[in-house]
Amino acid sequence: MSAIADKAGVQRSTLYRHFPDDNAIFGACTSHWIARHPWPQIEQWRQFEDPTQRLLHGLTELYDYYSDNRQMLYNSMRDVEVMPEFVGEISREQHAATVSVLIEAFDRDDEDLRAAVSLAVDFRTWSSLADAGTSPEDAASLMARMVAPLAG
């Protein structure tokens, strides 16, 4: 907290008045970052009634987001166990909502399809493909082609 106060040019007492603990300041920083880097508008993906088109469009937007925010997302994933609980909750809620929007376009929702879509949406899946030199668009296309046959 001392380093933050020094960087901000304020006394520690001023900082503690606004942010009484680490969770409060971390929450403010997280909220600020999320406001500047909003999650893709997954509700808009519903305009694609065809499940494969929705999946491809959604994964393309999601992978572009991952590409644009890779370092921060990597750091968050790496440190989630030592961060305040709300950080993990935000991540889990976003993941679940994203999977649900993509799954609902398919005629069925079974365990295999849900697992495959969950894997496709996972940051670590995209990161692995990106590390192999795959562009976000090509990665989205690959994952959509892998997932779609599971829908029958």
Short mmCIF file of the C-alpha atoms (twelve columns), coordinates in Angstrom:
data_MODEL
# 
_entry.id   MODEL 
# 
loop_
_atom_site.group_PDB 
_atom_site.id 
_atom_site.type_symbol 
_atom_site.label_atom_id 
_atom_site.label_alt_id 
_atom_site.label_comp_id 
_atom_site.label_asym_id 
_atom_site.label_seq_id 
_atom_site.Cartn_x 
_atom_site.Cartn_y 
_atom_site.Cartn_z 
_atom_site.pdbx_PDB_model_num 
ATOM 1   C CA . MET A 1   0.000   0.000   0.000   1 
ATOM 2   C CA . SER A 2   2.920   2.324   0.687   1 
ATOM 3   C CA . ALA A 3   4.165   1.990   -2.881  1 
ATOM 4   C CA . ILE A 4   0.691   2.747   -4.228  1 
ATOM 5   C CA . ALA A 5   0.387   5.821   -2.010  1 
ATOM 6   C CA . ASP A 6   3.828   7.023   -3.106  1 
ATOM 7   C CA . LYS A 7   2.998   6.483   -6.776  1 
ATOM 8   C CA . ALA A 8   -0.306  8.349   -6.343  1 
ATOM 9   C CA . GLY A 9   1.380   11.164  -4.451  1 
ATOM 10  C CA . VAL A 10  -0.849  10.817  -1.390  1 
ATOM 11  C CA . GLN A 11  -0.395  9.844   2.230   1 
ATOM 12  C CA . ARG A 12  -1.063  6.249   3.215   1 
ATOM 13  C CA . SER A 13  -3.863  7.455   5.477   1 
ATOM 14  C CA . THR A 14  -5.629  8.929   2.442   1 
ATOM 15  C CA . LEU A 15  -5.288  5.664   0.578   1 
ATOM 16  C CA . TYR A 16  -6.605  3.654   3.552   1 
ATOM 17  C CA . ARG A 17  -9.552  6.024   3.921   1 
ATOM 18  C CA . HIS A 18  -10.679 5.109   0.396   1 
ATOM 19  C CA . PHE A 19  -9.404  1.514   0.343   1 
ATOM 20  C CA . PRO A 20  -9.403  0.017   3.850   1 
ATOM 21  C CA . ASP A 21  -7.875  -3.311  2.782   1 
ATOM 22  C CA . ASP A 22  -6.258  -5.162  -0.099  1 
ATOM 23  C CA . ASN A 23  -9.608  -6.502  -1.320  1 
ATOM 24  C CA . ALA A 24  -11.010 -2.983  -1.661  1 
ATOM 25  C CA . ILE A 25  -8.107  -1.666  -3.702  1 
ATOM 26  C CA . PHE A 26  -7.918  -4.846  -5.753  1 
ATOM 27  C CA . GLY A 27  -11.649 -4.589  -6.436  1 
ATOM 28  C CA . ALA A 28  -11.275 -0.999  -7.605  1 
ATOM 29  C CA . CYS A 29  -8.381  -1.902  -9.890  1 
ATOM 30  C CA . THR A 30  -10.248 -4.913  -11.277 1 
ATOM 31  C CA . SER A 31  -13.384 -2.853  -11.923 1 
ATOM 32  C CA . HIS A 32  -11.314 -0.208  -13.682 1 
ATOM 33  C CA . TRP A 33  -9.616  -2.795  -15.906 1 
ATOM 34  C CA . ILE A 34  -12.900 -4.548  -16.747 1 
ATOM 35  C CA . ALA A 35  -14.498 -1.217  -17.675 1 
ATOM 36  C CA . ARG A 36  -11.628 -0.505  -20.085 1 
ATOM 37  C CA . HIS A 37  -11.573 -4.055  -21.484 1 
ATOM 38  C CA . PRO A 38  -15.174 -5.298  -21.514 1 
ATOM 39  C CA . TRP A 39  -15.945 -8.943  -22.141 1 
ATOM 40  C CA . PRO A 40  -17.459 -9.592  -25.593 1 
ATOM 41  C CA . GLN A 41  -21.185 -8.886  -25.852 1 
ATOM 42  C CA . ILE A 42  -22.217 -12.523 -25.826 1 
ATOM 43  C CA . GLU A 43  -25.945 -11.741 -25.887 1 
ATOM 44  C CA . GLN A 44  -25.491 -10.359 -29.405 1 
ATOM 45  C CA . TRP A 45  -24.335 -13.786 -30.566 1 
ATOM 46  C CA . ARG A 46  -27.951 -14.927 -30.343 1 
ATOM 47  C CA . GLN A 47  -28.581 -13.188 -33.667 1 
ATOM 48  C CA . PHE A 48  -26.901 -16.228 -35.234 1 
ATOM 49  C CA . GLU A 49  -29.516 -18.975 -35.170 1 
ATOM 50  C CA . ASP A 50  -27.289 -21.492 -36.928 1 
ATOM 51  C CA . PRO A 51  -25.270 -23.149 -34.152 1 
ATOM 52  C CA . THR A 52  -22.070 -23.477 -36.176 1 
ATOM 53  C CA . GLN A 53  -22.206 -19.834 -37.272 1 
ATOM 54  C CA . ARG A 54  -22.866 -18.736 -33.688 1 
ATOM 55  C CA . LEU A 55  -19.995 -20.864 -32.436 1 
ATOM 56  C CA . LEU A 56  -17.594 -19.564 -35.090 1 
ATOM 57  C CA . HIS A 57  -18.614 -15.932 -34.566 1 
ATOM 58  C CA . GLY A 58  -18.489 -16.240 -30.784 1 
ATOM 59  C CA . LEU A 59  -15.119 -17.959 -30.708 1 
ATOM 60  C CA . THR A 60  -13.679 -15.437 -33.176 1 
ATOM 61  C CA . GLU A 61  -14.769 -12.521 -30.970 1 
ATOM 62  C CA . LEU A 62  -13.626 -14.302 -27.839 1 
ATOM 63  C CA . TYR A 63  -10.220 -15.230 -29.259 1 
ATOM 64  C CA . ASP A 64  -9.710  -11.660 -30.508 1 
ATOM 65  C CA . TYR A 65  -10.455 -10.500 -26.949 1 
ATOM 66  C CA . TYR A 66  -7.996  -13.030 -25.553 1 
ATOM 67  C CA . SER A 67  -5.368  -11.897 -28.046 1 
ATOM 68  C CA . ASP A 68  -5.853  -8.223  -27.167 1 
ATOM 69  C CA . ASN A 69  -5.713  -8.895  -23.416 1 
ATOM 70  C CA . ARG A 70  -3.410  -11.895 -23.241 1 
ATOM 71  C CA . GLN A 71  -0.928  -10.736 -20.602 1 
ATOM 72  C CA . MET A 72  -3.518  -9.548  -18.084 1 
ATOM 73  C CA . LEU A 73  -5.653  -12.655 -18.575 1 
ATOM 74  C CA . TYR A 74  -2.601  -14.884 -18.225 1 
ATOM 75  C CA . ASN A 75  -1.606  -13.114 -14.997 1 
ATOM 76  C CA . SER A 76  -5.144  -13.435 -13.640 1 
ATOM 77  C CA . MET A 77  -5.296  -17.158 -14.432 1 
ATOM 78  C CA . ARG A 78  -1.866  -17.700 -12.914 1 
ATOM 79  C CA . ASP A 79  -2.684  -15.812 -9.715  1 
ATOM 80  C CA . VAL A 80  -6.367  -16.700 -9.241  1 
ATOM 81  C CA . GLU A 81  -5.647  -18.856 -6.179  1 
ATOM 82  C CA . VAL A 82  -4.102  -15.934 -4.268  1 
ATOM 83  C CA . MET A 83  -6.534  -13.258 -5.460  1 
ATOM 84  C CA . PRO A 84  -9.730  -12.292 -3.684  1 
ATOM 85  C CA . GLU A 85  -12.510 -14.837 -4.282  1 
ATOM 86  C CA . PHE A 86  -14.566 -12.431 -6.390  1 
ATOM 87  C CA . VAL A 87  -11.975 -12.597 -9.189  1 
ATOM 88  C CA . GLY A 88  -12.474 -16.335 -9.606  1 
ATOM 89  C CA . GLU A 89  -16.237 -15.874 -9.379  1 
ATOM 90  C CA . ILE A 90  -16.224 -13.302 -12.195 1 
ATOM 91  C CA . SER A 91  -14.183 -15.623 -14.376 1 
ATOM 92  C CA . ARG A 92  -16.372 -18.664 -13.673 1 
ATOM 93  C CA . GLU A 93  -19.585 -16.695 -14.284 1 
ATOM 94  C CA . GLN A 94  -18.301 -15.286 -17.590 1 
ATOM 95  C CA . HIS A 95  -17.196 -18.727 -18.717 1 
ATOM 96  C CA . ALA A 96  -20.521 -20.369 -17.810 1 
ATOM 97  C CA . ALA A 97  -22.577 -17.629 -19.479 1 
ATOM 98  C CA . THR A 98  -20.473 -17.814 -22.631 1 
ATOM 99  C CA . VAL A 99  -20.820 -21.598 -22.836 1 
ATOM 100 C CA . SER A 100 -24.594 -21.333 -22.292 1 
ATOM 101 C CA . VAL A 101 -25.097 -18.789 -25.081 1 
ATOM 102 C CA . LEU A 102 -23.149 -20.983 -27.489 1 
ATOM 103 C CA . ILE A 103 -24.787 -24.275 -26.422 1 
ATOM 104 C CA . GLU A 104 -28.376 -23.022 -26.643 1 
ATOM 105 C CA . ALA A 105 -28.147 -22.735 -30.439 1 
ATOM 106 C CA . PHE A 106 -27.641 -26.491 -30.767 1 
ATOM 107 C CA . ASP A 107 -30.561 -28.939 -30.838 1 
ATOM 108 C CA . ARG A 108 -29.153 -30.795 -27.886 1 
ATOM 109 C CA . ASP A 109 -27.162 -30.127 -24.755 1 
ATOM 110 C CA . ASP A 110 -25.324 -33.178 -23.549 1 
ATOM 111 C CA . GLU A 111 -22.249 -33.685 -21.433 1 
ATOM 112 C CA . ASP A 112 -19.863 -34.193 -24.359 1 
ATOM 113 C CA . LEU A 113 -21.035 -31.125 -26.265 1 
ATOM 114 C CA . ARG A 114 -20.945 -28.973 -23.129 1 
ATOM 115 C CA . ALA A 115 -17.417 -30.189 -22.328 1 
ATOM 116 C CA . ALA A 116 -16.230 -29.475 -25.877 1 
ATOM 117 C CA . VAL A 117 -17.706 -25.961 -25.920 1 
ATOM 118 C CA . SER A 118 -16.273 -25.296 -22.466 1 
ATOM 119 C CA . LEU A 119 -12.848 -26.387 -23.715 1 
ATOM 120 C CA . ALA A 120 -13.177 -24.199 -26.817 1 
ATOM 121 C CA . VAL A 121 -14.095 -21.162 -24.700 1 
ATOM 122 C CA . ASP A 122 -11.258 -21.673 -22.223 1 
ATOM 123 C CA . PHE A 123 -8.466  -19.072 -22.363 1 
ATOM 124 C CA . ARG A 124 -5.860  -21.801 -21.993 1 
ATOM 125 C CA . THR A 125 -7.129  -23.551 -25.130 1 
ATOM 126 C CA . TRP A 126 -6.771  -20.369 -27.157 1 
ATOM 127 C CA . SER A 127 -3.385  -19.652 -25.562 1 
ATOM 128 C CA . SER A 128 -2.086  -23.084 -26.539 1 
ATOM 129 C CA . LEU A 129 -3.194  -22.558 -30.132 1 
ATOM 130 C CA . ALA A 130 -1.728  -19.045 -30.186 1 
ATOM 131 C CA . ASP A 131 1.580   -20.377 -28.863 1 
ATOM 132 C CA . ALA A 132 1.609   -22.760 -31.829 1 
ATOM 133 C CA . GLY A 133 1.304   -19.755 -34.164 1 
ATOM 134 C CA . THR A 134 -2.413  -20.066 -34.914 1 
ATOM 135 C CA . SER A 135 -4.224  -16.764 -35.542 1 
ATOM 136 C CA . PRO A 136 -7.384  -16.033 -33.530 1 
ATOM 137 C CA . GLU A 137 -9.517  -16.500 -36.658 1 
ATOM 138 C CA . ASP A 138 -7.892  -19.809 -37.593 1 
ATOM 139 C CA . ALA A 139 -8.110  -21.030 -33.990 1 
ATOM 140 C CA . ALA A 140 -11.826 -20.186 -33.869 1 
ATOM 141 C CA . SER A 141 -12.414 -21.985 -37.160 1 
ATOM 142 C CA . LEU A 142 -10.491 -25.047 -35.998 1 
ATOM 143 C CA . MET A 143 -12.348 -25.285 -32.688 1 
ATOM 144 C CA . ALA A 144 -15.743 -24.734 -34.341 1 
ATOM 145 C CA . ARG A 145 -14.996 -27.558 -36.802 1 
ATOM 146 C CA . MET A 146 -13.977 -29.810 -33.906 1 
ATOM 147 C CA . VAL A 147 -17.032 -29.041 -31.754 1 
ATOM 148 C CA . ALA A 148 -19.819 -28.959 -34.368 1 
ATOM 149 C CA . PRO A 149 -19.825 -32.713 -35.173 1 
ATOM 150 C CA . LEU A 150 -20.531 -33.503 -31.510 1 
ATOM 151 C CA . ALA A 151 -23.915 -31.813 -31.864 1 
ATOM 152 C CA . GLY A 152 -25.007 -34.595 -34.205 1 
# 
